[in-house]
């Protein structure tokens, strides 16, 4: 098995992807009214990613940026999403704001994690 180390061009694409997914998440956070306190961290991370693209970067910069991005949902086997009563009655369902935020936040988390990895098998 050989390891492929990411090139500078691939890293630029990783940063561009991170910017895109953060920019998709920001309006959803604002609209939902949940996790508003995380907006500044995401906005700052997006600005930092743009700055790295413009000025250049090393792996330490990418790792630092990755660590600065908050997680809204810590999904693990004992975690359960927020639930609210189903308007049709009798059951509980995930709120619509969670259904919109969670997939976007997962994409941001995956893009941030990719910045910490130097290559792939």
Tab-separated table of N, CA and C in Angstrom, residues 9-58:
chain	number	residue	atom	x	y	z
A	9	UNK	N	-1.974	22.053	-4.351
A	9	UNK	CA	-3.224	22.275	-5.098
A	9	UNK	C	-4.395	21.551	-4.440
A	10	UNK	N	-4.160	20.327	-3.977
A	10	UNK	CA	-5.220	19.596	-3.280
A	10	UNK	C	-5.594	20.301	-1.984
A	11	UNK	N	-4.592	20.818	-1.279
A	11	UNK	CA	-4.862	21.544	-0.044
A	11	UNK	C	-5.656	22.813	-0.313
A	12	UNK	N	-5.375	23.470	-1.424
A	12	UNK	CA	-6.157	24.649	-1.792
A	12	UNK	C	-7.615	24.264	-2.025
A	13	UNK	N	-7.838	23.129	-2.671
A	13	UNK	CA	-9.208	22.642	-2.878
A	13	UNK	C	-9.871	22.313	-1.545
A	14	UNK	N	-9.104	21.741	-0.604
A	14	UNK	CA	-9.655	21.443	0.713
A	14	UNK	C	-10.094	22.731	1.412
A	15	UNK	N	-9.267	23.767	1.308
A	15	UNK	CA	-9.623	25.057	1.915
A	15	UNK	C	-10.851	25.658	1.229
A	16	UNK	N	-10.906	25.573	-0.093
A	16	UNK	CA	-12.063	26.098	-0.820
A	16	UNK	C	-13.335	25.357	-0.413
A	17	UNK	N	-13.236	24.056	-0.248
A	17	UNK	CA	-14.382	23.273	0.195
A	17	UNK	C	-14.821	23.702	1.592
A	18	UNK	N	-13.862	23.893	2.484
A	18	UNK	CA	-14.199	24.337	3.834
A	18	UNK	C	-14.928	25.674	3.791
A	19	UNK	N	-14.444	26.600	2.997
A	19	UNK	CA	-15.089	27.902	2.866
A	19	UNK	C	-16.525	27.741	2.374
A	20	UNK	N	-16.719	26.914	1.361
A	20	UNK	CA	-18.061	26.704	0.799
A	20	UNK	C	-19.029	26.134	1.825
A	21	UNK	N	-18.597	25.139	2.582
A	21	UNK	CA	-19.523	24.522	3.528
A	21	UNK	C	-19.788	25.424	4.728
A	22	UNK	N	-18.794	26.196	5.154
A	22	UNK	CA	-19.047	27.160	6.238
A	22	UNK	C	-20.019	28.227	5.754
A	23	UNK	N	-19.815	28.715	4.531
A	23	UNK	CA	-20.719	29.740	4.003
A	23	UNK	C	-22.141	29.217	3.816
A	24	UNK	N	-22.311	27.929	3.629
A	24	UNK	CA	-23.654	27.334	3.559
A	24	UNK	C	-24.255	27.198	4.962
A	25	UNK	N	-23.414	26.950	5.956
A	25	UNK	CA	-23.891	26.760	7.329
A	25	UNK	C	-24.292	28.076	7.994
A	26	UNK	N	-23.548	29.141	7.759
A	26	UNK	CA	-23.783	30.411	8.458
A	26	UNK	C	-25.229	30.914	8.368
A	27	UNK	N	-25.829	31.001	7.179
A	27	UNK	CA	-27.211	31.505	7.136
A	27	UNK	C	-28.213	30.571	7.815
A	28	UNK	N	-27.919	29.283	7.810
A	28	UNK	CA	-28.823	28.337	8.480
A	28	UNK	C	-28.783	28.528	9.997
A	29	UNK	N	-27.596	28.797	10.537
A	29	UNK	CA	-27.497	29.077	11.970
A	29	UNK	C	-28.276	30.355	12.287
A	30	UNK	N	-28.068	31.385	11.483
A	30	UNK	CA	-28.778	32.648	11.709
A	30	UNK	C	-30.285	32.460	11.633
A	31	UNK	N	-30.736	31.741	10.630
A	31	UNK	CA	-32.170	31.535	10.436
A	31	UNK	C	-32.780	30.700	11.562
A	32	UNK	N	-32.045	29.698	12.019
A	32	UNK	CA	-32.594	28.807	13.038
A	32	UNK	C	-32.687	29.471	14.405
A	33	UNK	N	-31.758	30.390	14.673
A	33	UNK	CA	-31.717	31.005	15.996
A	33	UNK	C	-31.015	30.145	17.029
A	34	UNK	N	-30.534	28.994	16.640
A	34	UNK	CA	-29.815	28.084	17.534
A	34	UNK	C	-28.316	28.189	17.261
A	35	UNK	N	-27.532	28.085	18.324
A	35	UNK	CA	-26.067	28.105	18.237
A	35	UNK	C	-25.531	29.422	17.677
A	36	UNK	N	-26.249	30.496	17.916
A	36	UNK	CA	-25.837	31.822	17.458
A	36	UNK	C	-24.456	32.181	18.004
A	37	UNK	N	-24.155	31.707	19.213
A	37	UNK	CA	-22.854	32.020	19.819
A	37	UNK	C	-21.686	31.414	19.042
A	38	UNK	N	-21.947	30.491	18.124
A	38	UNK	CA	-20.888	29.883	17.304
A	38	UNK	C	-20.644	30.635	15.997
A	39	UNK	N	-21.502	31.588	15.687
A	39	UNK	CA	-21.365	32.313	14.419
A	39	UNK	C	-20.001	32.981	14.276
A	40	UNK	N	-19.536	33.622	15.331
A	40	UNK	CA	-18.252	34.335	15.248
A	40	UNK	C	-17.111	33.366	14.952
A	41	UNK	N	-17.114	32.204	15.595
A	41	UNK	CA	-16.045	31.225	15.379
A	41	UNK	C	-16.057	30.723	13.927
A	42	UNK	N	-17.232	30.441	13.399
A	42	UNK	CA	-17.324	29.981	12.010
A	42	UNK	C	-16.934	31.097	11.032
A	43	UNK	N	-17.388	32.304	11.308
A	43	UNK	CA	-17.046	33.439	10.447
A	43	UNK	C	-15.539	33.667	10.449
A	44	UNK	N	-14.932	33.632	11.634
A	44	UNK	CA	-13.483	33.820	11.740
A	44	UNK	C	-12.717	32.704	11.029
A	45	UNK	N	-13.207	31.479	11.138
A	45	UNK	CA	-12.555	30.355	10.460
A	45	UNK	C	-12.640	30.521	8.945
A	46	UNK	N	-13.769	30.984	8.464
A	46	UNK	CA	-13.939	31.201	7.025
A	46	UNK	C	-12.986	32.289	6.539
A	47	UNK	N	-12.888	33.367	7.296
A	47	UNK	CA	-11.959	34.446	6.940
A	47	UNK	C	-10.507	33.957	6.976
A	48	UNK	N	-10.181	33.149	7.981
A	48	UNK	CA	-8.815	32.611	8.084
A	48	UNK	C	-8.501	31.700	6.907
A	49	UNK	N	-9.467	30.888	6.480
A	49	UNK	CA	-9.255	30.000	5.327
A	49	UNK	C	-9.014	30.823	4.063
A	50	UNK	N	-9.765	31.886	3.897
A	50	UNK	CA	-9.576	32.759	2.734
A	50	UNK	C	-8.203	33.419	2.776
A	51	UNK	N	-7.785	33.807	3.959
A	51	UNK	CA	-6.466	34.429	4.108
A	51	UNK	C	-5.356	33.438	3.775
A	52	UNK	N	-5.502	32.205	4.225
A	52	UNK	CA	-4.491	31.189	3.905
A	52	UNK	C	-4.408	30.952	2.398
A	53	UNK	N	-5.551	30.929	1.746
A	53	UNK	CA	-5.548	30.761	0.285
A	53	UNK	C	-4.826	31.920	-0.394
A	54	UNK	N	-5.019	33.114	0.124
A	54	UNK	CA	-4.426	34.301	-0.501
A	54	UNK	C	-2.938	34.435	-0.203
A	55	UNK	N	-2.531	34.067	1.023
A	55	UNK	CA	-1.160	34.348	1.463
A	55	UNK	C	-0.249	33.129	1.515
A	56	UNK	N	-0.825	31.942	1.430
A	56	UNK	CA	-0.031	30.721	1.529
A	56	UNK	C	-0.146	30.107	2.916
A	57	UNK	N	0.297	28.865	3.024
A	57	UNK	CA	0.117	28.131	4.274
A	57	UNK	C	1.096	26.982	4.364
A	58	UNK	N	1.253	26.507	5.581
A	58	UNK	CA	1.979	25.274	5.862
A	58	UNK	C	1.022	24.381	6.651
